[in-house]
mmCIF file of C-alpha atoms and ligand atoms in Angstrom:
data_model
loop_
_atom_site.group_PDB
_atom_site.id
_atom_site.type_symbol
_atom_site.label_atom_id
_atom_site.label_comp_id
_atom_site.label_asym_id
_atom_site.label_seq_id
_atom_site.Cartn_x
_atom_site.Cartn_y
_atom_site.Cartn_z
ATOM 1 C CA MET A 1 79.401 -41.628 -241.627
ATOM 2 C CA SER A 2 77.646 -44.377 -239.677
ATOM 3 C CA ILE A 3 74.075 -44.981 -238.640
ATOM 4 C CA PHE A 4 72.977 -47.150 -235.742
ATOM 5 C CA VAL A 5 69.749 -49.002 -236.497
ATOM 6 C CA THR A 6 67.991 -50.845 -233.688
ATOM 7 C CA GLY A 7 65.564 -53.673 -234.389
ATOM 8 C CA GLY A 8 66.909 -54.066 -237.927
ATOM 9 C CA ALA A 9 66.216 -57.808 -238.002
ATOM 10 C CA GLY A 10 62.463 -57.206 -237.764
ATOM 11 C CA PHE A 11 59.985 -56.609 -240.550
ATOM 12 C CA ILE A 12 60.295 -52.847 -241.167
ATOM 13 C CA GLY A 13 63.875 -52.373 -239.921
ATOM 14 C CA SER A 14 65.178 -55.059 -242.284
ATOM 15 C CA GLN A 15 63.443 -53.429 -245.263
ATOM 16 C CA PHE A 16 65.023 -50.102 -244.244
ATOM 17 C CA ILE A 17 68.494 -51.663 -244.025
ATOM 18 C CA ARG A 18 68.171 -53.674 -247.260
ATOM 19 C CA ASP A 19 67.407 -50.413 -249.081
ATOM 20 C CA TRP A 20 69.798 -48.119 -247.217
ATOM 21 C CA VAL A 21 73.023 -50.154 -247.485
ATOM 22 C CA VAL A 22 72.604 -50.509 -251.241
ATOM 23 C CA GLN A 23 71.636 -46.875 -251.831
ATOM 24 C CA ASN A 24 74.364 -45.475 -249.508
ATOM 25 C CA PRO A 25 77.466 -47.646 -250.032
ATOM 26 C CA ASP A 26 79.736 -45.121 -248.261
ATOM 27 C CA GLU A 27 77.744 -45.223 -245.048
ATOM 28 C CA LEU A 28 78.184 -47.948 -242.454
ATOM 29 C CA VAL A 29 74.986 -49.400 -240.998
ATOM 30 C CA ILE A 30 75.159 -51.137 -237.647
ATOM 31 C CA ASN A 31 72.155 -53.341 -237.019
ATOM 32 C CA PHE A 32 71.747 -53.665 -233.246
ATOM 33 C CA ASP A 33 69.110 -56.259 -232.439
ATOM 34 C CA SER A 34 68.550 -58.628 -229.536
ATOM 35 C CA LEU A 35 66.880 -61.175 -231.852
ATOM 36 C CA THR A 36 63.634 -61.783 -230.002
ATOM 37 C CA TYR A 37 61.120 -64.137 -231.650
ATOM 38 C CA ALA A 38 60.470 -61.295 -234.161
ATOM 39 C CA GLY A 39 64.126 -60.829 -235.129
ATOM 40 C CA ASN A 40 65.030 -62.886 -238.172
ATOM 41 C CA LEU A 41 68.481 -62.454 -239.698
ATOM 42 C CA GLU A 42 67.352 -64.272 -242.822
ATOM 43 C CA ASN A 43 65.573 -60.988 -243.614
ATOM 44 C CA LEU A 44 69.021 -59.458 -244.128
ATOM 45 C CA ALA A 45 70.424 -62.290 -246.245
ATOM 46 C CA PRO A 46 70.330 -60.219 -249.471
ATOM 47 C CA VAL A 47 72.780 -57.661 -247.973
ATOM 48 C CA ASP A 48 74.604 -59.262 -245.053
ATOM 49 C CA LYS A 49 77.857 -59.772 -246.964
ATOM 50 C CA LEU A 50 78.114 -56.104 -247.977
ATOM 51 C CA PRO A 51 81.108 -54.268 -246.430
ATOM 52 C CA ASN A 52 78.957 -51.400 -245.107
ATOM 53 C CA TYR A 53 76.640 -53.672 -243.092
ATOM 54 C CA ARG A 54 77.427 -54.959 -239.602
ATOM 55 C CA MET A 55 75.256 -56.944 -237.188
ATOM 56 C CA VAL A 56 75.628 -56.702 -233.406
ATOM 57 C CA LYS A 57 73.442 -58.822 -231.168
ATOM 58 C CA GLY A 58 72.354 -56.798 -228.132
ATOM 59 C CA ASP A 59 69.481 -55.434 -226.094
ATOM 60 C CA ILE A 60 68.625 -51.710 -226.222
ATOM 61 C CA CYS A 61 67.986 -51.852 -222.463
ATOM 62 C CA ASP A 62 71.610 -52.933 -221.868
ATOM 63 C CA GLU A 63 73.585 -49.698 -221.561
ATOM 64 C CA ASN A 64 77.000 -51.366 -221.757
ATOM 65 C CA ALA A 65 76.073 -53.339 -224.849
ATOM 66 C CA VAL A 66 74.782 -50.222 -226.619
ATOM 67 C CA LEU A 67 77.866 -48.216 -225.585
ATOM 68 C CA ALA A 68 80.156 -50.933 -226.914
ATOM 69 C CA ALA A 69 78.352 -51.095 -230.261
ATOM 70 C CA ILE A 70 77.540 -47.483 -231.084
ATOM 71 C CA PRO A 71 80.164 -45.863 -233.344
ATOM 72 C CA GLU A 72 82.005 -42.650 -232.396
ATOM 73 C CA ASP A 73 80.928 -40.797 -235.550
ATOM 74 C CA CYS A 74 77.272 -41.778 -235.295
ATOM 75 C CA ALA A 75 75.212 -39.581 -237.618
ATOM 76 C CA ALA A 76 71.902 -41.056 -236.533
ATOM 77 C CA VAL A 77 70.157 -43.588 -234.349
ATOM 78 C CA VAL A 78 67.083 -45.059 -236.035
ATOM 79 C CA ASN A 79 65.016 -46.782 -233.379
ATOM 80 C CA PHE A 80 62.813 -49.566 -234.731
ATOM 81 C CA ALA A 81 63.419 -51.963 -231.810
ATOM 82 C CA ALA A 82 60.167 -52.744 -230.031
ATOM 83 C CA GLU A 83 57.731 -55.335 -228.917
ATOM 84 C CA SER A 84 55.226 -54.708 -231.684
ATOM 85 C CA HIS A 85 52.223 -57.014 -231.514
ATOM 86 C CA VAL A 86 49.030 -55.792 -229.782
ATOM 87 C CA ASP A 87 47.727 -59.286 -228.945
ATOM 88 C CA ARG A 88 50.963 -60.148 -227.134
ATOM 89 C CA SER A 89 50.740 -56.911 -225.121
ATOM 90 C CA ILE A 90 47.268 -57.951 -223.951
ATOM 91 C CA LEU A 91 48.668 -61.275 -222.724
ATOM 92 C CA SER A 92 51.687 -59.692 -221.020
ATOM 93 C CA ALA A 93 52.607 -55.999 -221.020
ATOM 94 C CA LYS A 94 55.856 -55.961 -219.037
ATOM 95 C CA GLU A 95 58.145 -56.759 -221.975
ATOM 96 C CA PHE A 96 56.521 -53.839 -223.819
ATOM 97 C CA VAL A 97 57.311 -51.400 -221.025
ATOM 98 C CA GLN A 98 60.829 -52.794 -220.756
ATOM 99 C CA THR A 99 61.837 -52.506 -224.406
ATOM 100 C CA ASN A 100 59.561 -49.784 -225.730
ATOM 101 C CA VAL A 101 59.900 -47.388 -222.782
ATOM 102 C CA LEU A 102 63.093 -48.191 -220.848
ATOM 103 C CA GLY A 103 64.926 -49.248 -224.004
ATOM 104 C CA THR A 104 64.077 -45.981 -225.738
ATOM 105 C CA GLN A 105 65.257 -43.956 -222.716
ATOM 106 C CA THR A 106 68.524 -45.907 -222.637
ATOM 107 C CA LEU A 107 69.114 -45.069 -226.297
ATOM 108 C CA LEU A 108 68.246 -41.409 -225.707
ATOM 109 C CA ASP A 109 70.707 -41.112 -222.801
ATOM 110 C CA ILE A 110 73.530 -42.703 -224.776
ATOM 111 C CA SER A 111 72.741 -40.710 -227.918
ATOM 112 C CA ARG A 112 73.001 -37.489 -225.931
ATOM 113 C CA HIS A 113 76.323 -38.413 -224.331
ATOM 114 C CA LYS A 114 77.763 -39.621 -227.644
ATOM 115 C CA LYS A 115 76.519 -36.484 -229.440
ATOM 116 C CA VAL A 116 74.648 -38.508 -232.050
ATOM 117 C CA GLY A 117 73.566 -36.258 -234.929
ATOM 118 C CA ARG A 118 69.884 -37.226 -235.050
ATOM 119 C CA PHE A 119 67.530 -39.560 -233.200
ATOM 120 C CA LEU A 120 64.776 -40.931 -235.451
ATOM 121 C CA HIS A 121 62.133 -42.734 -233.438
ATOM 122 C CA ILE A 122 59.660 -45.036 -235.177
ATOM 123 C CA SER A 123 56.214 -44.791 -233.641
ATOM 124 C CA THR A 124 52.712 -45.786 -234.646
ATOM 125 C CA ASP A 125 49.314 -44.328 -235.532
ATOM 126 C CA GLU A 126 47.968 -46.378 -232.597
ATOM 127 C CA VAL A 127 49.133 -43.692 -230.122
ATOM 128 C CA GLY A 128 46.159 -41.563 -231.211
ATOM 129 C CA GLY A 129 43.665 -44.225 -230.202
ATOM 130 C CA SER A 130 40.482 -45.036 -232.046
ATOM 131 C CA MET A 131 39.237 -42.362 -234.470
ATOM 132 C CA GLU A 132 35.556 -41.546 -234.999
ATOM 133 C CA PRO A 133 34.085 -42.336 -238.442
ATOM 134 C CA ASN A 134 35.548 -39.807 -240.903
ATOM 135 C CA GLN A 135 37.975 -38.475 -238.259
ATOM 136 C CA TRP A 136 41.678 -38.306 -239.209
ATOM 137 C CA PHE A 137 44.626 -38.320 -236.816
ATOM 138 C CA THR A 138 46.891 -35.278 -237.255
ATOM 139 C CA GLU A 139 50.329 -34.740 -235.702
ATOM 140 C CA ASP A 140 49.093 -32.131 -233.221
ATOM 141 C CA MET A 141 46.143 -34.084 -231.778
ATOM 142 C CA PRO A 142 46.316 -35.306 -228.160
ATOM 143 C CA LEU A 143 47.470 -38.877 -227.668
ATOM 144 C CA ASN A 144 44.904 -41.371 -226.449
ATOM 145 C CA PRO A 145 46.311 -44.916 -226.593
ATOM 146 C CA SER A 146 44.095 -47.913 -225.850
ATOM 147 C CA SER A 147 46.201 -51.097 -225.794
ATOM 148 C CA PRO A 148 49.234 -51.788 -223.574
ATOM 149 C CA TYR A 149 51.309 -51.778 -226.795
ATOM 150 C CA ALA A 150 50.022 -48.334 -227.814
ATOM 151 C CA ALA A 151 50.448 -47.021 -224.251
ATOM 152 C CA SER A 152 54.109 -48.094 -224.225
ATOM 153 C CA LYS A 153 54.720 -46.469 -227.623
ATOM 154 C CA THR A 154 53.046 -43.283 -226.331
ATOM 155 C CA ALA A 155 55.297 -43.221 -223.267
ATOM 156 C CA ALA A 156 58.328 -43.617 -225.541
ATOM 157 C CA GLU A 157 57.188 -40.701 -227.691
ATOM 158 C CA HIS A 158 56.864 -38.466 -224.636
ATOM 159 C CA LEU A 159 60.414 -39.348 -223.589
ATOM 160 C CA VAL A 160 61.740 -38.552 -227.074
ATOM 161 C CA ARG A 161 59.999 -35.160 -227.062
ATOM 162 C CA ALA A 162 61.247 -34.513 -223.513
ATOM 163 C CA ALA A 163 64.846 -35.163 -224.650
ATOM 164 C CA SER A 164 64.393 -32.680 -227.468
ATOM 165 C CA HIS A 165 62.771 -30.045 -225.262
ATOM 166 C CA THR A 166 65.063 -30.446 -222.243
ATOM 167 C CA PHE A 167 68.437 -31.100 -223.841
ATOM 168 C CA GLY A 168 67.962 -29.687 -227.330
ATOM 169 C CA MET A 169 68.521 -33.093 -228.900
ATOM 170 C CA ASP A 170 67.775 -33.405 -232.614
ATOM 171 C CA THR A 171 64.917 -35.880 -232.538
ATOM 172 C CA ILE A 172 62.169 -36.761 -235.014
ATOM 173 C CA ILE A 173 59.188 -39.070 -234.522
ATOM 174 C CA THR A 174 57.408 -40.852 -237.353
ATOM 175 C CA ARG A 175 54.016 -42.467 -236.894
ATOM 176 C CA THR A 176 53.165 -45.015 -239.452
ATOM 177 C CA SER A 177 50.011 -46.980 -240.167
ATOM 178 C CA ASN A 178 49.696 -50.761 -240.683
ATOM 179 C CA ASN A 179 52.608 -51.937 -242.814
ATOM 180 C CA TYR A 180 52.435 -54.975 -245.066
ATOM 181 C CA GLY A 181 54.902 -56.575 -247.441
ATOM 182 C CA PRO A 182 57.561 -59.301 -247.584
ATOM 183 C CA TYR A 183 59.332 -60.756 -244.511
ATOM 184 C CA GLN A 184 56.544 -59.936 -242.018
ATOM 185 C CA PHE A 185 56.289 -62.313 -239.088
ATOM 186 C CA PRO A 186 53.145 -64.427 -239.618
ATOM 187 C CA GLU A 187 51.323 -63.328 -236.459
ATOM 188 C CA LYS A 188 50.065 -60.040 -237.954
ATOM 189 C CA LEU A 189 46.826 -60.043 -239.934
ATOM 190 C CA LEU A 190 48.089 -60.051 -243.516
ATOM 191 C CA PRO A 191 50.942 -62.597 -243.410
ATOM 192 C CA LEU A 192 48.788 -64.883 -241.255
ATOM 193 C CA ALA A 193 45.848 -64.577 -243.642
ATOM 194 C CA ILE A 194 48.049 -65.051 -246.722
ATOM 195 C CA SER A 195 49.590 -68.244 -245.307
ATOM 196 C CA ASN A 196 46.212 -69.630 -244.252
ATOM 197 C CA ALA A 197 44.552 -68.688 -247.545
ATOM 198 C CA MET A 198 47.280 -70.418 -249.538
ATOM 199 C CA GLN A 199 46.731 -73.591 -247.536
ATOM 200 C CA GLY A 200 42.918 -73.317 -247.645
ATOM 201 C CA LEU A 201 42.786 -72.890 -243.844
ATOM 202 C CA PRO A 202 40.236 -70.724 -241.965
ATOM 203 C CA ILE A 203 41.192 -67.061 -241.471
ATOM 204 C CA PRO A 204 40.321 -65.706 -238.005
ATOM 205 C CA VAL A 205 38.331 -62.452 -238.162
ATOM 206 C CA TYR A 206 38.172 -60.710 -234.796
ATOM 207 C CA GLY A 207 34.599 -59.673 -233.905
ATOM 208 C CA ASP A 208 32.521 -58.267 -236.764
ATOM 209 C CA GLY A 209 35.606 -57.509 -238.892
ATOM 210 C CA LEU A 210 34.413 -53.957 -239.535
ATOM 211 C CA GLN A 211 37.428 -52.342 -237.840
ATOM 212 C CA GLU A 212 39.307 -49.952 -240.121
ATOM 213 C CA ARG A 213 43.054 -49.801 -240.593
ATOM 214 C CA ASP A 214 45.155 -47.740 -242.983
ATOM 215 C CA TRP A 215 47.529 -49.957 -245.005
ATOM 216 C CA ILE A 216 50.910 -48.951 -246.371
ATOM 217 C CA HIS A 217 53.433 -51.060 -248.246
ATOM 218 C CA VAL A 218 56.583 -51.342 -246.144
ATOM 219 C CA ALA A 219 58.783 -50.086 -249.011
ATOM 220 C CA ASP A 220 56.735 -46.871 -249.201
ATOM 221 C CA ASN A 221 57.235 -46.437 -245.452
ATOM 222 C CA THR A 222 61.003 -46.997 -245.495
ATOM 223 C CA ARG A 223 61.388 -44.645 -248.472
ATOM 224 C CA ALA A 224 59.607 -42.014 -246.370
ATOM 225 C CA LEU A 225 61.897 -42.777 -243.417
ATOM 226 C CA GLY A 226 64.981 -42.161 -245.586
ATOM 227 C CA ILE A 227 63.580 -38.766 -246.603
ATOM 228 C CA VAL A 228 62.681 -37.879 -243.009
ATOM 229 C CA LEU A 229 66.167 -38.867 -241.844
ATOM 230 C CA ARG A 230 67.840 -36.620 -244.450
ATOM 231 C CA ARG A 231 65.429 -33.705 -244.687
ATOM 232 C CA GLY A 232 62.979 -33.779 -241.775
ATOM 233 C CA ARG A 233 62.966 -30.847 -239.369
ATOM 234 C CA ALA A 234 64.373 -31.442 -235.887
ATOM 235 C CA GLY A 235 61.763 -31.744 -233.154
ATOM 236 C CA GLN A 236 58.953 -32.619 -235.576
ATOM 237 C CA THR A 237 56.540 -35.534 -235.865
ATOM 238 C CA TYR A 238 55.595 -36.856 -239.305
ATOM 239 C CA HIS A 239 52.738 -39.171 -240.210
ATOM 240 C CA ILE A 240 53.367 -41.858 -242.823
ATOM 241 C CA GLY A 241 50.281 -43.607 -244.158
ATOM 242 C CA GLY A 242 48.916 -45.224 -247.245
ATOM 243 C CA LYS A 243 45.870 -42.926 -247.694
ATOM 244 C CA ASN A 244 43.943 -46.147 -247.539
ATOM 245 C CA PRO A 245 41.708 -46.907 -244.535
ATOM 246 C CA LEU A 246 39.909 -50.195 -245.214
ATOM 247 C CA ARG A 247 37.692 -52.454 -243.146
ATOM 248 C CA ASN A 248 39.330 -55.755 -242.192
ATOM 249 C CA MET A 249 36.583 -57.732 -243.974
ATOM 250 C CA ASP A 250 37.225 -55.778 -247.172
ATOM 251 C CA VAL A 251 40.991 -56.303 -246.892
ATOM 252 C CA LEU A 252 40.482 -60.032 -246.469
ATOM 253 C CA LYS A 253 37.998 -60.252 -249.358
ATOM 254 C CA ILE A 254 40.534 -58.554 -251.675
ATOM 255 C CA LEU A 255 43.160 -60.972 -250.405
ATOM 256 C CA LEU A 256 41.021 -64.062 -251.015
ATOM 257 C CA LYS A 257 40.290 -62.879 -254.529
ATOM 258 C CA THR A 258 44.023 -62.376 -255.133
ATOM 259 C CA VAL A 259 44.859 -65.853 -253.836
ATOM 260 C CA GLY A 260 41.862 -67.442 -255.601
ATOM 261 C CA GLN A 261 40.151 -68.838 -252.490
ATOM 262 C CA PRO A 262 36.483 -68.578 -251.372
ATOM 263 C CA GLU A 263 35.182 -66.073 -248.806
ATOM 264 C CA SER A 264 33.903 -69.029 -246.787
ATOM 265 C CA LEU A 265 37.422 -69.229 -245.280
ATOM 266 C CA LEU A 266 36.632 -66.065 -243.255
ATOM 267 C CA THR A 267 35.805 -67.264 -239.752
ATOM 268 C CA HIS A 268 34.549 -64.851 -237.102
ATOM 269 C CA VAL A 269 36.201 -65.435 -233.713
ATOM 270 C CA THR A 270 36.034 -63.710 -230.314
ATOM 271 C CA ASP A 271 37.028 -60.062 -230.598
ATOM 272 C CA ARG A 272 40.352 -58.685 -229.311
ATOM 273 C CA LEU A 273 39.951 -57.051 -225.876
ATOM 274 C CA GLY A 274 39.612 -53.272 -226.163
ATOM 275 C CA HIS A 275 39.824 -53.498 -229.965
ATOM 276 C CA ASP A 276 40.172 -50.023 -231.565
ATOM 277 C CA ARG A 277 37.587 -49.472 -234.325
ATOM 278 C CA ARG A 278 39.376 -47.113 -236.643
ATOM 279 C CA TYR A 279 42.889 -45.827 -237.325
ATOM 280 C CA ALA A 280 43.302 -43.219 -240.034
ATOM 281 C CA VAL A 281 46.387 -41.010 -240.278
ATOM 282 C CA ASP A 282 46.334 -37.636 -241.920
ATOM 283 C CA CYS A 283 49.668 -37.332 -243.753
ATOM 284 C CA SER A 284 49.197 -33.953 -245.401
ATOM 285 C CA LYS A 285 52.044 -32.390 -243.373
ATOM 286 C CA THR A 286 54.482 -35.036 -244.655
ATOM 287 C CA TYR A 287 53.270 -34.602 -248.242
ATOM 288 C CA ARG A 288 53.538 -30.816 -247.966
ATOM 289 C CA GLU A 289 56.906 -30.521 -246.204
ATOM 290 C CA LEU A 290 58.810 -33.467 -247.600
ATOM 291 C CA GLY A 291 57.180 -34.080 -250.964
ATOM 292 C CA TRP A 292 56.693 -37.782 -250.169
ATOM 293 C CA GLU A 293 53.562 -39.696 -251.115
ATOM 294 C CA PRO A 294 52.896 -43.441 -251.176
ATOM 295 C CA GLU A 295 53.422 -44.938 -254.626
ATOM 296 C CA ILE A 296 52.242 -48.519 -254.186
ATOM 297 C CA GLY A 297 48.463 -48.961 -254.400
ATOM 298 C CA PHE A 298 46.925 -51.528 -252.077
ATOM 299 C CA ALA A 299 45.751 -54.041 -254.707
ATOM 300 C CA GLU A 300 49.126 -53.900 -256.487
ATOM 301 C CA GLY A 301 51.145 -54.123 -253.242
ATOM 302 C CA LEU A 302 49.029 -56.966 -251.945
ATOM 303 C CA ALA A 303 49.405 -58.963 -255.178
ATOM 304 C CA ALA A 304 53.199 -58.516 -254.995
ATOM 305 C CA THR A 305 53.167 -59.547 -251.325
ATOM 306 C CA VAL A 306 51.125 -62.676 -252.036
ATOM 307 C CA ALA A 307 53.565 -63.538 -254.851
ATOM 308 C CA TRP A 308 56.496 -63.078 -252.443
ATOM 309 C CA TYR A 309 54.987 -65.438 -249.850
ATOM 310 C CA ARG A 310 54.212 -67.952 -252.601
ATOM 311 C CA ASP A 311 57.835 -67.797 -253.855
ATOM 312 C CA ASN A 312 59.314 -67.883 -250.349
ATOM 313 C CA GLN A 313 57.511 -70.805 -248.768
ATOM 314 C CA ALA A 314 60.814 -71.985 -247.275
ATOM 315 C CA TRP A 315 61.127 -68.681 -245.349
ATOM 316 C CA VAL A 316 57.559 -69.083 -244.082
ATOM 317 C CA GLN A 317 58.198 -72.688 -243.011
ATOM 318 C CA ARG A 318 61.440 -71.816 -241.194
ATOM 319 C CA THR A 319 59.749 -68.849 -239.493
ATOM 320 C CA ARG A 320 56.820 -70.947 -238.343
ATOM 321 C CA SER A 321 58.964 -73.858 -237.156
ATOM 322 C CA GLY A 322 61.514 -71.657 -235.342
ATOM 323 C CA GLU A 323 64.368 -72.879 -237.576
ATOM 324 C CA TYR A 324 65.206 -69.272 -238.529
ATOM 325 C CA LYS A 325 66.826 -68.940 -235.105
ATOM 326 C CA ASP A 326 69.811 -71.021 -236.342
ATOM 327 C CA TYR A 327 70.842 -68.309 -238.781
ATOM 328 C CA TYR A 328 72.745 -66.255 -236.203
ATOM 329 C CA ALA A 329 74.918 -69.186 -235.155
ATOM 330 C CA ARG A 330 75.574 -70.129 -238.790
ATOM 331 C CA MET A 331 76.580 -66.566 -239.717
ATOM 332 C CA TYR A 332 78.297 -65.303 -236.593
ATOM 333 C CA GLY A 333 79.141 -68.352 -234.463
ATOM 334 C CA ASN A 334 77.535 -69.512 -231.295
ATOM 335 C CA VAL A 335 77.581 -66.412 -229.093
HETATM 336 P P1 NAD B 1 59.032 -56.452 -235.476
HETATM 337 O O1 NAD B 1 58.359 -57.008 -234.291
HETATM 338 O O2 NAD B 1 58.951 -57.188 -236.788
HETATM 339 O O3 NAD B 1 60.590 -56.253 -235.181
HETATM 340 C C1 NAD B 1 61.070 -55.739 -233.965
HETATM 341 C C2 NAD B 1 62.581 -55.971 -233.940
HETATM 342 O O4 NAD B 1 63.080 -55.404 -232.717
HETATM 343 C C3 NAD B 1 62.961 -57.459 -233.925
HETATM 344 O O5 NAD B 1 64.042 -57.680 -234.817
HETATM 345 C C4 NAD B 1 63.385 -57.706 -232.486
HETATM 346 O O6 NAD B 1 64.360 -58.729 -232.359
HETATM 347 C C5 NAD B 1 63.954 -56.349 -232.096
HETATM 348 N N1 NAD B 1 63.917 -56.101 -230.653
HETATM 349 C C6 NAD B 1 62.863 -56.293 -229.800
HETATM 350 N N2 NAD B 1 63.219 -55.985 -228.546
HETATM 351 C C7 NAD B 1 64.520 -55.568 -228.597
HETATM 352 C C8 NAD B 1 65.452 -55.100 -227.625
HETATM 353 N N3 NAD B 1 65.110 -55.003 -226.319
HETATM 354 N N4 NAD B 1 66.697 -54.756 -228.026
HETATM 355 C C9 NAD B 1 67.047 -54.856 -229.331
HETATM 356 N N5 NAD B 1 66.226 -55.302 -230.293
HETATM 357 C C10 NAD B 1 64.962 -55.650 -229.931
HETATM 358 O O7 NAD B 1 58.474 -54.969 -235.648
HETATM 359 P P2 NAD B 1 58.186 -54.152 -236.973
HETATM 360 O O8 NAD B 1 56.838 -54.511 -237.464
HETATM 361 O O9 NAD B 1 59.365 -54.210 -237.865
HETATM 362 O O10 NAD B 1 58.069 -52.681 -236.342
HETATM 363 C C11 NAD B 1 59.217 -51.843 -236.221
HETATM 364 C C12 NAD B 1 58.821 -50.576 -235.504
HETATM 365 O O11 NAD B 1 57.754 -49.937 -236.194
HETATM 366 C C13 NAD B 1 58.315 -50.810 -234.085
HETATM 367 O O12 NAD B 1 58.816 -49.776 -233.276
HETATM 368 C C14 NAD B 1 56.803 -50.719 -234.209
HETATM 369 O O13 NAD B 1 56.230 -50.248 -232.998
HETATM 370 C C15 NAD B 1 56.662 -49.710 -235.331
HETATM 371 N N6 NAD B 1 55.432 -49.836 -236.126
HETATM 372 C C16 NAD B 1 55.138 -51.010 -236.779
HETATM 373 C C17 NAD B 1 53.994 -51.089 -237.578
HETATM 374 C C18 NAD B 1 53.648 -52.322 -238.356
HETATM 375 O O14 NAD B 1 52.620 -52.336 -239.075
HETATM 376 N N7 NAD B 1 54.440 -53.398 -238.325
HETATM 377 C C19 NAD B 1 53.142 -49.975 -237.685
HETATM 378 C C20 NAD B 1 53.472 -48.812 -236.973
HETATM 379 C C21 NAD B 1 54.625 -48.752 -236.225
HETATM 380 P P1 TYD B 2 47.311 -56.590 -236.595
HETATM 381 O O1 TYD B 2 47.940 -57.091 -237.855
HETATM 382 O O2 TYD B 2 47.542 -57.335 -235.332
HETATM 383 O O3 TYD B 2 47.738 -55.060 -236.472
HETATM 384 P P2 TYD B 2 47.203 -53.904 -235.453
HETATM 385 O O4 TYD B 2 46.478 -54.538 -234.329
HETATM 386 O O5 TYD B 2 48.481 -53.268 -235.038
HETATM 387 O O6 TYD B 2 46.332 -53.016 -236.276
HETATM 388 O O7 TYD B 2 45.741 -56.523 -236.821
HETATM 389 C C1 TYD B 2 45.174 -55.759 -237.875
HETATM 390 C C2 TYD B 2 43.674 -55.810 -237.718
HETATM 391 O O8 TYD B 2 43.223 -57.157 -237.978
HETATM 392 C C3 TYD B 2 43.187 -55.495 -236.318
HETATM 393 O O9 TYD B 2 41.935 -54.814 -236.410
HETATM 394 C C4 TYD B 2 42.991 -56.853 -235.671
HETATM 395 C C5 TYD B 2 42.564 -57.721 -236.840
HETATM 396 N N1 TYD B 2 42.970 -59.147 -236.791
HETATM 397 C C6 TYD B 2 42.034 -60.138 -237.103
HETATM 398 O O10 TYD B 2 40.848 -59.850 -237.371
HETATM 399 N N2 TYD B 2 42.455 -61.437 -237.098
HETATM 400 C C7 TYD B 2 43.738 -61.801 -236.804
HETATM 401 O O11 TYD B 2 44.063 -63.018 -236.785
HETATM 402 C C8 TYD B 2 44.686 -60.773 -236.505
HETATM 403 C C9 TYD B 2 46.114 -61.120 -236.157
HETATM 404 C C10 TYD B 2 44.257 -59.451 -236.521
#
């Protein structure tokens, strides 16, 4: 059996592959990734010599490249590939439409023709838009995205559901909240703040910093994804969250305490355009149907994450300097 993972060189996809190839030695994993700025093959270094792991460089929008790489006996496509950073989507949205919408449709078309067993699409709690105080986003609520990123992820979800409804494809959508953990590209809040805190540099807080996000350790998310892939019901959507909505200021105060730096590093800057106030996913359906619950508490997960960044300064340096881009040529030649 083989699974075709897209975007597996990114933050969450690489955690999924690192776990999956070790836990399922008889299953081949093909990591199909175009290696944008967010794709870092060093994230796969712990497993990239294993016989059941294969890397193929390619773009999910390129039909021929996907057709050439997808195996005949493909049990599942797991679609992580995306442009994923809200701030970048505000600067330029076209790449988001290209990869997140057209790329997803390309994968759906090929998966149907190749009779892929299951199409697992990784989406986000941001498709629900900003929640009111005390409001929780459930799977059946209408979608109401605010940012160009969230709008492109919403469009992709609609296409996945349309493929299921129209062609009877076995598709599942997961919507996860803000992930944190090792190997996250240092443009997102936590890795950026950890790096800055360790160097005693100011940490930019957008606006008043009272926006709420739900935080989940990436390993809790990928464990849930494995369960969804094996046991989820076709056609369903499952929410995966950390049961932990926190205000950004509170997150950063916990972080500074963990690192041992003063709160004076928190520096309010101009707010993000159209900044959503609150995301909070209700995951009771996932708990009920699949018996999964997050196991890593925020303080514990954050301390482990800080320790990882402290122990992996070389990774951080290479990521920030752009040196990580050499890894592909060193591993696979100059293609
Ligand atoms: P990431 O930005 O770290 O990684 C994205 C990966 O996709 C990179 O390896 C990149 O090279 C690859 N990619 C981009 N465009 C591609 C293309 N056209 N063809 C092939 N590969 C391409 O993202 P992440 O944080 O790992 O997120 C993975 C998925 O989870 C995304 O779909 C994202 O929308 C979703 N998600 C992320 C979070 C989060 O907190 N990080 C939360 C909810 C949902
Ligand atoms: P981010 O990590 O970009 O994730 P998302 O926008 O997908 O939730 O941002 C998390 C929260 O932190 C969000 O409310 C924006 C805020 N933020 C800052 O205050 N400062 C920063 O430098 C960044 C990157 C984000």
